[in-house]
XYZ file of C-alpha atoms in Angstrom:
668
model
C 5.441 19.964 -10.465
C 7.276 23.038 -11.732
C 5.178 26.199 -12.046
C 6.701 26.652 -15.507
C 5.264 23.280 -16.548
C 1.781 24.338 -15.598
C 2.121 27.607 -17.486
C 2.769 25.944 -20.832
C 0.157 23.276 -20.178
C -2.502 25.933 -19.697
C -1.479 27.780 -22.855
C -1.275 24.974 -25.352
C -4.283 23.894 -27.396
C -5.101 20.201 -27.610
C -4.592 18.277 -30.826
C -6.246 15.280 -32.463
C -5.301 11.786 -31.359
C -2.592 9.970 -33.304
C -3.725 7.750 -36.161
C -5.056 4.331 -35.265
C -2.552 1.470 -35.345
C -3.367 -2.109 -36.296
C -5.212 -4.229 -33.780
C -3.853 -7.393 -32.171
C -5.215 -10.597 -33.676
C -5.932 -13.883 -31.944
C -5.049 -16.979 -33.954
C -4.819 -20.695 -33.224
C -1.427 -21.946 -32.075
C -0.961 -23.886 -35.313
C -1.043 -20.743 -37.465
C 2.231 -19.196 -38.622
C 2.631 -15.678 -37.284
C 4.258 -12.753 -39.055
C 5.367 -10.918 -35.915
C 8.333 -11.338 -33.603
C 8.049 -14.464 -31.459
C 8.169 -14.012 -27.690
C 7.390 -16.200 -24.702
C 5.875 -15.209 -21.378
C 6.032 -17.887 -18.683
C 3.891 -17.480 -15.555
C 3.911 -19.727 -12.503
C 0.255 -19.533 -11.542
C 0.892 -21.227 -8.190
C 3.681 -18.885 -7.081
C 3.559 -16.063 -4.548
C 5.761 -13.044 -5.236
C 4.106 -10.819 -2.648
C 1.023 -8.656 -2.356
C -0.004 -6.446 -5.268
C 0.257 -2.758 -4.319
C -2.473 -0.731 -6.096
C -0.620 2.468 -5.153
C 1.607 1.639 -8.152
C -1.159 3.072 -10.344
C -1.967 6.112 -8.222
C -2.722 9.559 -9.623
C -2.556 13.193 -8.683
C -5.813 15.043 -8.031
C -7.076 17.757 -10.380
C -4.783 20.714 -9.883
C -5.183 23.624 -7.528
C -6.628 26.179 -9.953
C -10.169 24.785 -10.146
C -12.609 23.884 -7.388
C -13.535 20.231 -7.927
C -14.600 19.072 -4.456
C -17.798 17.010 -4.543
C -17.896 16.659 -8.326
C -19.914 13.510 -9.054
C -18.321 12.890 -12.472
C -14.847 13.028 -10.982
C -15.781 10.578 -8.235
C -17.213 8.226 -10.842
C -13.967 8.288 -12.857
C -11.876 7.463 -9.785
C -14.291 4.736 -8.716
C -14.682 3.169 -12.162
C -10.909 2.884 -12.596
C -10.568 1.550 -9.026
C -7.829 4.080 -8.342
C -6.791 3.621 -4.702
C -4.425 6.556 -4.040
C -4.928 10.193 -5.034
C -2.256 12.805 -4.283
C -3.840 16.100 -3.301
C -2.842 19.429 -1.742
C -5.979 20.695 0.022
C -4.123 23.747 1.358
C -3.200 25.084 -2.072
C -6.530 24.073 -3.596
C -8.361 26.034 -0.909
C -6.071 29.064 -1.084
C -6.356 29.307 -4.869
C -10.133 29.285 -4.551
C -10.541 31.810 -1.735
C -11.065 29.278 1.074
C -8.185 29.771 3.525
C -8.004 26.764 5.919
C -6.119 28.733 8.629
C -7.058 32.401 8.220
C -5.456 33.489 11.506
C -3.303 31.950 14.206
C -5.233 29.324 16.127
C -8.231 29.496 13.769
C -9.066 26.514 11.572
C -11.646 26.664 8.763
C -11.731 23.126 7.404
C -15.227 22.478 6.043
C -13.987 22.855 2.476
C -11.018 20.622 3.259
C -13.559 18.033 4.415
C -15.241 18.289 1.010
C -11.960 17.762 -0.851
C -11.020 14.713 1.180
C -14.520 13.224 1.103
C -14.472 13.388 -2.691
C -11.497 11.040 -2.672
C -12.704 8.796 0.147
C -16.205 8.470 -1.320
C -14.709 7.399 -4.654
C -13.095 4.403 -2.943
C -9.571 5.845 -2.776
C -7.491 7.378 -0.038
C -5.621 10.678 -0.148
C -1.924 11.377 -0.060
C -2.074 14.795 1.637
C 0.593 17.198 0.332
C 1.584 19.991 2.724
C 2.626 23.089 0.768
C 1.586 26.728 0.594
C 1.040 29.309 3.306
C -2.309 29.969 5.000
C -2.694 33.550 6.231
C -2.405 32.359 9.830
C 1.263 31.353 9.329
C 3.557 34.432 9.373
C 6.082 34.296 6.549
C 7.826 36.371 3.893
C 8.912 35.559 0.368
C 10.966 37.510 -2.139
C 9.895 38.421 -5.668
C 11.020 35.018 -6.948
C 8.925 33.165 -4.348
C 11.879 32.176 -2.185
C 11.001 31.818 1.506
C 12.960 34.450 3.420
C 11.253 33.791 6.775
C 8.560 31.469 8.114
C 7.070 30.681 11.488
C 7.372 26.909 11.274
C 6.158 26.562 14.855
C 2.846 28.134 13.869
C 2.734 25.963 10.736
C 3.286 22.935 12.996
C 0.389 24.063 15.189
C -1.830 24.338 12.117
C -0.922 20.901 10.781
C -1.162 19.257 14.203
C -4.739 20.534 14.318
C -5.431 19.078 10.862
C -4.106 15.668 11.927
C -6.162 15.874 15.113
C -9.343 16.581 13.141
C -9.070 13.654 10.775
C -7.096 11.028 12.690
C -7.882 11.671 16.357
C -11.352 13.229 16.291
C -12.198 11.343 13.063
C -14.396 14.167 11.847
C -15.151 12.432 8.536
C -15.902 9.035 10.075
C -14.010 6.191 11.665
C -12.764 4.797 8.345
C -11.730 8.124 6.813
C -8.362 8.725 8.406
C -5.270 9.910 6.521
C -2.232 7.649 6.586
C 0.104 9.433 4.167
C 1.356 13.046 4.293
C 3.966 14.590 1.982
C 6.205 17.388 3.285
C 6.021 20.188 0.688
C 6.165 19.947 -3.086
C 9.441 20.317 -5.009
C 11.046 22.500 -2.308
C 13.648 23.823 -4.755
C 11.122 25.358 -7.176
C 7.592 25.363 -5.680
C 5.908 28.584 -6.774
C 4.109 28.980 -3.438
C 7.345 28.819 -1.493
C 10.884 27.866 -2.550
C 13.354 26.876 0.134
C 16.588 28.848 0.084
C 18.607 25.836 1.192
C 18.422 22.209 2.192
C 18.981 23.302 5.796
C 15.820 25.420 5.656
C 13.849 22.445 4.343
C 15.245 20.240 7.108
C 14.118 22.815 9.697
C 10.601 22.856 8.243
C 10.328 19.060 8.054
C 11.615 18.534 11.573
C 9.344 21.132 13.129
C 6.132 20.359 11.264
C 6.673 16.616 10.849
C 7.493 16.053 14.506
C 4.367 17.925 15.617
C 2.200 15.834 13.305
C 3.688 12.568 14.555
C 3.254 13.725 18.142
C -0.478 13.964 17.409
C -0.644 10.599 15.613
C 2.402 8.359 15.708
C 0.924 5.966 13.130
C 1.017 8.369 10.188
C 3.587 7.997 7.412
C 5.503 11.087 6.325
C 6.920 11.362 2.825
C 9.619 13.667 1.468
C 11.624 15.543 0.318
C 9.584 15.569 -2.920
C 12.656 16.520 -4.916
C 12.802 17.106 -8.655
C 14.866 14.287 -10.147
C 17.068 16.724 -12.069
C 18.830 17.384 -8.765
C 20.350 13.906 -8.956
C 18.556 10.972 -7.368
C 21.823 9.202 -6.516
C 23.901 12.222 -5.540
C 25.192 12.344 -1.938
C 24.507 16.081 -2.031
C 20.949 15.801 -3.361
C 17.771 16.511 -1.413
C 16.772 12.841 -1.267
C 20.006 11.610 0.280
C 20.252 14.602 2.646
C 16.694 13.907 3.836
C 17.605 10.250 4.406
C 20.523 11.270 6.594
C 18.898 14.121 8.530
C 15.178 13.328 8.783
C 15.249 9.732 9.961
C 12.856 10.469 12.859
C 10.317 12.147 10.594
C 10.357 10.637 7.104
C 9.181 7.095 6.350
C 9.152 7.152 2.544
C 11.621 9.038 0.340
C 9.956 10.746 -2.613
C 10.949 12.513 -5.799
C 9.513 13.494 -9.180
C 10.656 12.060 -12.474
C 9.161 13.127 -15.801
C 10.190 11.578 -19.090
C 12.654 13.152 -21.526
C 12.070 16.391 -23.402
C 10.181 16.379 -26.735
C 13.484 16.601 -28.625
C 14.390 13.077 -27.475
C 13.342 10.137 -29.627
C 10.332 7.995 -28.840
C 12.677 5.050 -28.379
C 14.627 6.999 -25.739
C 11.388 7.887 -24.002
C 10.321 4.269 -23.652
C 13.819 3.212 -22.630
C 13.453 5.713 -19.760
C 10.836 3.740 -17.844
C 12.933 0.814 -16.595
C 15.895 2.840 -15.403
C 13.860 5.577 -13.764
C 10.807 3.763 -12.399
C 12.233 0.326 -11.609
C 15.992 0.607 -11.160
C 16.020 3.943 -9.320
C 13.200 2.889 -7.023
C 14.906 -0.397 -6.177
C 18.198 1.439 -5.613
C 16.660 3.861 -3.106
C 14.846 1.068 -1.252
C 18.119 -0.882 -0.908
C 19.993 2.120 0.507
C 21.857 3.068 -2.644
C 25.582 2.961 -3.506
C 27.622 3.665 -0.419
C 24.409 3.662 1.668
C 23.641 7.150 0.360
C 19.896 6.644 0.970
C 20.231 4.809 4.286
C 19.522 6.523 7.595
C 22.222 6.980 10.273
C 20.864 4.018 12.243
C 20.807 1.837 9.132
C 17.151 2.616 8.382
C 15.923 1.699 4.909
C 13.133 3.863 3.545
C 10.208 3.261 1.257
C 10.426 4.892 -2.169
C 7.832 6.926 -4.077
C 7.788 8.709 -7.417
C 4.935 11.086 -6.637
C 4.834 12.800 -10.046
C 5.598 11.371 -13.465
C 4.328 11.749 -17.008
C 5.814 11.081 -20.430
C 7.408 14.558 -20.355
C 6.782 18.008 -18.883
C 7.386 20.258 -21.866
C 5.593 21.765 -24.820
C 6.669 19.967 -27.954
C 4.394 21.517 -30.550
C 0.979 20.407 -31.739
C 2.026 17.053 -33.235
C 3.998 16.061 -30.152
C 1.463 17.420 -27.681
C -1.256 15.200 -29.153
C 0.645 12.255 -27.666
C -0.162 13.399 -24.136
C -3.781 12.335 -24.692
C -3.261 9.486 -27.147
C -2.391 5.817 -26.944
C 1.274 6.895 -26.837
C 0.991 8.230 -23.284
C -1.322 5.351 -22.380
C 1.447 2.921 -23.317
C 4.083 5.060 -21.569
C 2.020 5.061 -18.357
C 1.495 1.286 -18.588
C 5.227 0.712 -19.007
C 5.911 3.060 -16.084
C 3.452 1.169 -13.856
C 4.853 -2.241 -14.807
C 8.365 -1.071 -13.951
C 7.285 0.616 -10.719
C 5.668 -2.667 -9.655
C 8.844 -4.582 -10.471
C 10.863 -2.076 -8.460
C 8.376 -2.448 -5.572
C 7.595 1.264 -5.430
C 5.603 2.176 -2.341
C 3.789 4.811 -4.391
C 3.868 5.803 -8.044
C 1.596 8.640 -9.088
C 0.814 9.958 -12.544
C 0.497 13.721 -12.960
C -2.502 14.346 -13.055
C -6.235 13.474 -13.091
C -7.096 16.831 -14.642
C -5.335 20.159 -15.108
C -6.697 23.582 -15.945
C -6.170 25.206 -19.324
C -5.669 22.807 -22.195
C -4.931 19.974 -19.756
C -2.097 18.277 -21.630
C -0.895 16.426 -18.534
C -4.308 15.258 -17.382
C -6.057 11.913 -17.691
C -9.433 13.693 -17.816
C -10.890 16.776 -19.450
C -10.785 19.533 -16.823
C -14.364 20.706 -17.445
C -16.381 17.522 -18.011
C -13.943 14.936 -16.591
C -14.427 12.897 -19.742
C -11.518 10.455 -20.135
C -8.593 10.807 -22.449
C -6.966 7.636 -23.765
C -4.348 7.310 -20.946
C -7.146 7.133 -18.342
C -7.906 3.641 -19.591
C -4.446 2.438 -18.589
C -5.450 3.033 -14.979
C -8.877 1.520 -15.633
C -7.132 -1.576 -16.978
C -4.855 -2.057 -13.981
C -7.640 -1.294 -11.524
C -10.131 -3.733 -13.039
C -7.972 -6.460 -14.614
C -5.493 -7.335 -11.925
C -5.317 -9.613 -8.923
C -4.126 -9.168 -5.358
C -1.089 -11.490 -5.384
C 1.952 -11.079 -7.610
C 3.154 -14.107 -9.524
C 6.645 -15.133 -10.551
C 7.049 -14.749 -14.306
C 9.788 -14.564 -16.928
C 10.256 -13.865 -20.613
C 9.026 -11.008 -22.746
C 11.395 -8.777 -24.708
C 13.041 -5.365 -24.419
C 9.935 -3.681 -25.819
C 7.454 -6.258 -24.542
C 7.042 -5.784 -20.801
C 4.566 -7.560 -18.574
C 3.522 -8.277 -15.011
C 1.410 -11.164 -13.698
C -0.908 -11.618 -10.734
C -3.651 -13.814 -9.306
C -6.991 -12.990 -7.703
C -6.930 -15.348 -4.739
C -10.710 -15.120 -4.263
C -11.585 -16.286 -7.794
C -8.482 -18.240 -8.786
C -8.116 -16.203 -11.973
C -4.673 -15.344 -13.303
C -3.993 -11.942 -14.868
C -1.193 -10.898 -17.197
C -0.855 -7.294 -18.394
C 1.516 -6.952 -21.347
C 2.805 -3.704 -22.863
C 4.139 -3.498 -26.411
C 5.999 -0.180 -26.479
C 7.508 -0.783 -29.924
C 6.191 1.601 -32.567
C 6.352 -0.937 -35.405
C 6.917 -4.507 -34.191
C 4.114 -6.937 -33.438
C 4.893 -9.583 -30.816
C 3.413 -13.046 -31.229
C 3.395 -13.951 -27.561
C 3.124 -17.518 -26.353
C 1.857 -17.363 -22.781
C 2.779 -20.485 -20.827
C 0.780 -21.118 -17.656
C 2.766 -23.284 -15.288
C 0.908 -25.123 -12.496
C -2.474 -23.973 -13.807
C -5.462 -25.623 -12.107
C -6.841 -26.879 -15.429
C -4.888 -27.548 -18.614
C -7.664 -25.936 -20.646
C -9.925 -22.991 -20.073
C -10.887 -19.513 -21.224
C -8.912 -16.298 -21.614
C -10.737 -12.966 -21.604
C -8.689 -10.395 -23.512
C -8.922 -6.664 -22.742
C -7.136 -4.382 -25.193
C -6.015 -0.748 -25.157
C -4.747 0.815 -28.365
C -5.525 3.730 -30.657
C -8.907 2.316 -31.653
C -9.956 0.339 -28.570
C -10.614 1.041 -24.909
C -10.542 -1.871 -22.430
C -14.196 -1.615 -21.423
C -15.191 -4.917 -22.993
C -13.383 -8.125 -23.798
C -13.063 -10.852 -26.369
C -12.748 -14.499 -25.378
C -10.252 -17.071 -26.593
C -9.361 -20.503 -25.266
C -6.150 -21.890 -23.864
C -5.191 -25.554 -24.015
C -2.208 -27.565 -22.945
C -1.537 -24.839 -20.399
C -0.758 -22.156 -22.985
C -2.163 -19.775 -25.588
C -0.799 -17.502 -28.296
C -1.819 -13.895 -28.880
C -0.566 -11.292 -31.339
C 0.148 -8.025 -29.486
C 0.118 -5.066 -31.878
C 2.540 -2.112 -31.755
C 1.812 0.607 -29.199
C -0.786 -1.342 -27.250
C -1.546 -2.728 -23.806
C -3.300 -6.071 -23.367
C -4.700 -7.692 -20.227
C -5.272 -11.448 -20.181
C -7.765 -12.814 -17.650
C -7.227 -16.575 -17.443
C -10.238 -18.578 -16.222
C -9.236 -22.201 -15.578
C -11.658 -24.865 -16.764
C -14.153 -22.418 -18.247
C -13.524 -23.035 -21.957
C -15.977 -25.074 -24.001
C -18.467 -25.957 -21.244
C -19.701 -22.355 -20.904
C -23.392 -22.418 -21.902
C -24.264 -18.786 -21.252
C -22.301 -15.750 -20.034
C -23.243 -12.094 -19.854
C -21.651 -9.107 -18.121
C -24.173 -6.603 -19.564
C -21.460 -4.836 -21.561
C -22.037 -3.374 -25.007
C -20.157 -6.332 -26.468
C -22.490 -8.848 -24.762
C -25.855 -10.013 -26.054
C -28.435 -7.437 -24.895
C -31.278 -8.525 -22.603
C -34.370 -9.762 -24.396
C -36.556 -7.695 -22.060
C -35.966 -4.412 -20.248
C -37.914 -3.502 -17.089
C -40.508 -6.152 -17.980
C -42.447 -8.051 -15.329
C -43.256 -11.762 -15.498
C -45.595 -11.385 -12.553
C -45.699 -9.262 -9.392
C -47.789 -8.486 -6.341
C -47.640 -5.479 -4.004
C -44.417 -4.117 -5.507
C -44.143 -0.657 -7.066
C -41.252 1.395 -8.391
C -38.271 2.516 -6.375
C -39.286 6.080 -7.222
C -42.727 7.521 -7.841
C -43.942 7.363 -11.416
C -41.969 4.306 -12.505
C -42.388 0.555 -12.143
C -39.894 -2.021 -10.895
C -36.648 -1.760 -12.857
C -34.407 -4.431 -14.305
C -32.080 -3.203 -17.056
C -28.364 -2.471 -17.669
C -26.667 0.639 -16.329
C -23.156 2.006 -16.688
C -22.501 2.273 -12.964
C -20.972 0.295 -10.074
C -19.669 -2.635 -12.178
C -18.117 -5.792 -10.823
C -16.148 -6.021 -14.058
C -16.214 -3.883 -17.183
C -18.293 -0.702 -17.067
C -21.878 -2.004 -16.975
C -24.160 -3.960 -14.647
C -27.798 -5.020 -14.432
C -29.720 -2.662 -12.144
C -32.772 -3.902 -10.254
C -35.056 -1.805 -8.043
C -38.536 -1.532 -6.614
C -40.536 -0.908 -3.435
C -42.202 -3.591 -1.322
C -45.633 -2.378 -0.142
C -46.891 -5.378 1.846
C -45.721 -7.249 4.947
C -47.673 -10.371 3.992
C -47.359 -10.994 0.238
C -44.937 -9.263 -2.097
C -42.807 -10.299 -5.040
C -41.660 -9.062 -8.450
C -40.375 -11.298 -11.247
C -38.529 -9.455 -14.029
C -37.832 -11.213 -17.323
C -34.320 -10.644 -18.689
C -33.204 -13.276 -21.243
C -35.041 -15.655 -23.582
C -32.761 -18.708 -23.891
C -32.673 -22.408 -24.755
C -30.085 -24.047 -22.499
C -30.061 -27.787 -21.745
C -29.080 -28.752 -18.203
C -26.910 -31.740 -17.350
C -25.766 -33.042 -13.996
C -22.620 -30.878 -14.372
C -24.448 -27.577 -14.968
C -23.685 -24.721 -12.597
C -25.025 -21.162 -12.156
C -22.918 -18.239 -10.993
C -23.387 -14.478 -10.700
C -22.370 -11.520 -8.530
C -24.857 -9.600 -6.363
C -24.485 -6.039 -5.024
C -27.379 -5.146 -2.682
C -27.727 -1.468 -1.767
C -30.596 -1.958 0.707
C -31.512 -4.706 3.166
C -34.437 -5.813 0.979
C -32.073 -6.143 -1.980
C -30.497 -9.145 -0.268
C -33.765 -10.924 -1.204
C -33.154 -10.734 -4.937
C -31.895 -13.724 -6.896
C -31.528 -15.059 -10.404
C -34.335 -17.469 -11.269
C -34.607 -19.876 -14.188
C -37.860 -20.954 -15.805
C -37.762 -24.319 -17.596
C -39.595 -25.261 -20.775
C -41.852 -27.512 -18.669
C -42.805 -24.595 -16.393
C -40.739 -25.649 -13.377
C -38.416 -23.075 -11.783
C -35.051 -22.907 -10.106
C -36.524 -21.119 -7.089
C -38.770 -24.077 -6.237
C -36.297 -26.797 -7.198
C -34.663 -27.191 -3.797
C -31.258 -26.125 -5.159
C -28.817 -24.547 -2.705
C -25.792 -22.307 -3.174
C -22.197 -23.154 -2.280
C -22.872 -21.945 1.283
C -25.832 -24.296 1.716
C -28.552 -21.624 1.464
C -31.616 -22.058 -0.736
C -31.412 -20.221 -4.049
C -35.031 -19.090 -3.604
C -34.990 -15.274 -3.376
C -36.911 -15.271 -0.093
C -33.968 -17.085 1.528
C -31.967 -13.902 1.087
C -28.759 -15.855 0.447
C -28.663 -16.429 4.187
C -29.825 -12.871 4.949
C -26.434 -11.458 5.877
C -24.456 -10.770 2.697
C -22.813 -7.320 2.872
C -24.456 -4.159 1.560
C -22.703 -2.010 -1.041
C -20.276 -4.795 -1.906
C -20.084 -7.561 -4.475
C -20.819 -11.134 -3.311
C -20.476 -14.226 -5.558
C -23.522 -16.521 -5.743
C -22.839 -20.059 -6.994
C -24.987 -23.176 -7.254
C -24.688 -26.675 -8.730
C -28.136 -26.485 -10.315
C -27.587 -29.670 -12.344
C -27.927 -31.789 -9.220
C -31.675 -31.029 -9.120
C -32.516 -29.894 -12.663
C -30.595 -32.312 -14.911
C -32.517 -33.219 -18.066
C -34.508 -29.968 -18.162
C -34.040 -27.005 -20.511
C -33.891 -23.357 -19.428
C -36.412 -21.208 -21.281
C -36.116 -17.822 -19.507
C -33.715 -16.118 -17.118
C -35.384 -13.876 -14.531
C -34.399 -11.578 -11.690
C -36.779 -12.117 -8.756
C -37.505 -10.145 -5.606
C -39.404 -11.994 -2.869
C -39.638 -10.947 0.788
C -43.205 -11.385 2.078
C -42.545 -10.293 5.662
C -40.996 -6.909 5.013
C -41.715 -3.591 3.325
C -39.605 -0.808 1.882
C -37.354 -0.134 -1.098
C -34.917 -2.518 -2.708
C -32.153 -1.619 -5.136
C -28.899 -3.167 -6.305
C -26.969 -4.744 -9.158
C -26.193 -8.108 -10.732
C -23.113 -8.731 -12.883
C -21.086 -11.490 -14.572
C -23.866 -14.043 -14.959
C -22.623 -17.436 -16.127
C -24.128 -20.899 -16.722
C -21.487 -23.541 -17.369
C -20.772 -27.251 -17.341
C -17.188 -26.436 -16.355
C -15.703 -24.829 -13.269
C -17.286 -21.612 -12.071
C -14.843 -18.684 -12.090
């Protein structure tokens, strides 16, 4: 990003969010709507390729502040399920007095480890940007920052050592290797080193990139990181020159593309997203007019917009408020939808957090509290599947993309209304759906609402209608066969019915608290969710190798069981003992699920001491499902419990339960 952009961003004061705009309303299909009619048709049985989560990547907090290891930042990345974070560890270290290569042949990379571990530990992977000069690389620059000389051979030695540390020696662990590396940042204008010519950039990329690939031939190099104002489709531009001259080094062509200046209209800004983030990406990936982006051997490259935002300029207090409001949230959603349709290899918003007044950041730079646009990334990360679906319809200002989660069978549609005044009454038609009726969970992002909880509507006849308000993003989670027969559902969100009891035992023996001074826990927490932002935490410590159990009461209910009744929930054990935790049901006649003989869909007893087979993964979500009606039909559930029971072992147990459902329909 241009140094000038950062300067104004640090100077400008933030402003209040734009006024709230009307919320979308859900109405029966028979009701007459006042908005503009639109149809979205999704083939739920289609396969349009694998969903690429790098389409909603982000840039790391900028280089001016030291953020490595910050727990709040890691939580924000993890909660939004962001999978790619663009970061320049070299500049971040240099700007904070931590030179990674203080002299020739001397590496000092402990702080680089901390930067990269912050991203890895949050569940993402880094895109490592190479830019800036450590003291160990001889170079000179003029007063304007232009590189007048540089020892690229020494720079290559430095970077070859970095690749060796992480990808050959695997200093951070076997799973923490770095696949993607970007060769400089905006070489025409980078404040820490501008290239005098394209030839100079080519010399750098060949020397440094070749040395890195000699160390690890599997890495992917990205460049030339050009500013789009140089002409993305020009035969003389950096991108096309790199395609022609760096075929042996570069795998993915990259450039930056910010939205129009503040003097442009809002309509022009939203019209920008298709041309720049879908059409341009697709053009580069196809080789471009006259094969301008094709290598000499005919090589076609990947394509990446590695910086974008709704603009890059100061527009005054009223305009600048949009950077943190639903306006930029909708702009980012439209950009992501179009990048997905263009099959971008990477598409990265600038930035997670920026110093100063942080206009271009998703998060406050001091507390990492989210601004409104952060929830766009939260929405895509949490409300999307892994397989793209074929879909059609929409309107010029109503964009959408559809997917399926192949593990659950749920269909997802994310729709973006980027019109400032028009409401779209969208009929969503679900072709080849597994059940003609079912439930739709609706997650909404607008001026007044963040998508951290949902509302439920039904679909029937393979379709539903929803009114999508101006300047909003809506995610539809379609659950076939789950409408009507749902008897109980709770994801422990603020919008769900709260537990009847918190940290309350219904009986225990030889079990104490996970930590000294507390008892066994069983209550909601805003951490490590399967969906939404909340889960049910359970914890304790087993103190006996002969008899030990703890039964925690959670819900007081009155649920009749038929032969069709099923139980489902998700379990996230953090310790081996936590595998021996299970949902239990106490009937009005005193009988229990644990002693009923019921088994789960894998054939294991649902009794907690069966441990769900004893081998479910740690620190991961596993679905637990059982046809409880086959053994409990005719009874009525009185209480829902969370039970720990492992008589033959001792030690701590801790984990989470989420998305509990009891239904006479199909389990999600």
